[in-house]
């Protein structure tokens, strides 16, 4: 391997298969015409299957955060209130996005290392009956913790508030049912659980979100990030160029192949493989004495966060894996920067040989250093 060819066991980006890399390296295709439009629509339809929705889906060219900003700023106006629980970095990002648009984000902060409680959202909705939306991270990747989106969406719906879900690191890797749970706006990306390319953020937009977008109140999403622009072009140019701007055609082609591969394996089987990787990693680390960051009941099948052993220098451990073995795991975030590490289970990281190699190396490291 080239020295830069590290294998990623981090919570994103994720290492992808040669087949997908090969698609990214093909000659550039035009972002219009019959063949392109067919490919684009097929990918949209397959993403609807991944999201489990019949709502419209758009393939936003940009990072996951772009589509999250689109979701928030297309339906809320400056001065509006948004309930946004946060149990980690990506929950905090929801606040930053909302604040950047003059939207008042109400903070709910669960105790460290815990999932957001449904009760805390209920209380916030009681205190702020004027809240127009609840935004929630489905899988908080910085902690490896799952939040109860289904119950939160149900509560929001009862109160007439929209539900906006950051499913960037959960769609295609955990149970997620946009229609069944009546999620109004749901966002993901190509290069997490779908093991596809970086650079595209699929978003599912439901009828209540569209009504909020069209309610005549002035929004600040601009042009590119207003989903109205995407909807308009998908309709106006549907047989030719079903999106507003130039598209990274190789990226969409790579997404097409990766999503088809997930669906060929079967969504449930794909999720099961990720869970199996998680279970093996948790079990293996526990046998070596590591403490898991969050309890099994809320542990995600996408990322495992664990605390270093007593006296262990987690930075040295991570550096050793990378420098000596081209294997990159993630560091702890925030207050756990020097005490925890995170192992991703997405993309190639879920392959049993990769998991076994990682655990064997960790064992070797512990034996040689402690
Ligand atoms: C990775 C991640 C993001 C950010 O995705 P970008 O593509 O870097 O914008 C947002 N939310 C969650 C939960 C993530 O895991």
XYZ file of N, CA and C and ligand atoms in Angstrom, residues 11-12 62-66 68 90 93 137-142 166-169 189 192, ligand 1:
81
model
N -15.315 7.055 12.162
C -16.756 7.259 11.933
C -17.026 8.158 10.720
N -16.219 8.132 9.752
C -16.385 8.906 8.539
C -15.224 9.860 8.373
N -22.980 18.312 -2.157
C -22.378 18.994 -1.016
C -22.202 18.017 0.129
N -21.683 18.487 1.258
C -21.547 17.622 2.428
C -22.901 17.424 3.110
N -22.957 16.517 4.056
C -24.200 16.296 4.786
C -24.726 17.578 5.400
N -23.799 18.361 5.898
C -24.184 19.600 6.569
C -24.917 20.570 5.634
N -24.639 20.511 4.357
C -25.336 21.385 3.405
C -26.828 21.039 3.374
N -28.465 19.527 5.707
C -29.051 19.854 7.013
C -29.409 21.343 7.047
N -22.533 16.730 16.715
C -23.445 16.992 15.602
C -24.769 17.602 16.063
N -23.958 21.159 16.212
C -23.975 21.744 14.869
C -25.375 22.230 14.477
N -30.445 14.531 15.933
C -29.455 13.657 15.284
C -29.854 12.215 15.617
N -30.023 11.399 14.607
C -30.464 10.015 14.847
C -29.348 9.223 15.534
N -28.213 9.174 14.876
C -27.064 8.542 15.516
C -26.012 9.615 15.786
N -25.793 9.943 17.044
C -24.782 10.952 17.399
C -23.423 10.279 17.290
N -22.776 10.537 16.164
C -21.548 9.837 15.799
C -20.391 10.133 16.744
N -20.440 11.294 17.379
C -19.320 11.634 18.256
C -19.309 10.776 19.518
N -31.209 14.461 11.309
C -29.861 14.262 10.788
C -29.610 12.752 10.853
N -29.797 12.107 9.705
C -29.552 10.659 9.616
C -28.279 10.422 8.811
N -27.351 11.370 8.913
C -26.130 11.302 8.109
C -25.391 9.987 8.362
N -25.310 9.586 9.630
C -24.567 8.357 9.912
C -25.495 7.230 10.340
N -25.789 11.059 3.825
C -24.718 11.306 2.847
C -24.299 9.989 2.213
N -21.150 7.353 4.277
C -21.142 6.803 5.643
C -21.689 5.387 5.517
C -20.561 12.928 9.520
C -21.740 13.556 10.132
C -22.179 14.829 9.751
C -21.411 15.743 8.848
O -21.339 15.316 7.569
P -20.519 16.244 6.538
O -20.649 15.481 5.267
O -19.131 16.334 7.052
O -21.194 17.548 6.504
C -23.351 15.306 10.322
N -24.041 14.577 11.206
C -23.650 13.350 11.593
C -24.476 12.605 12.579
C -22.490 12.795 11.072
O -22.085 11.581 11.462
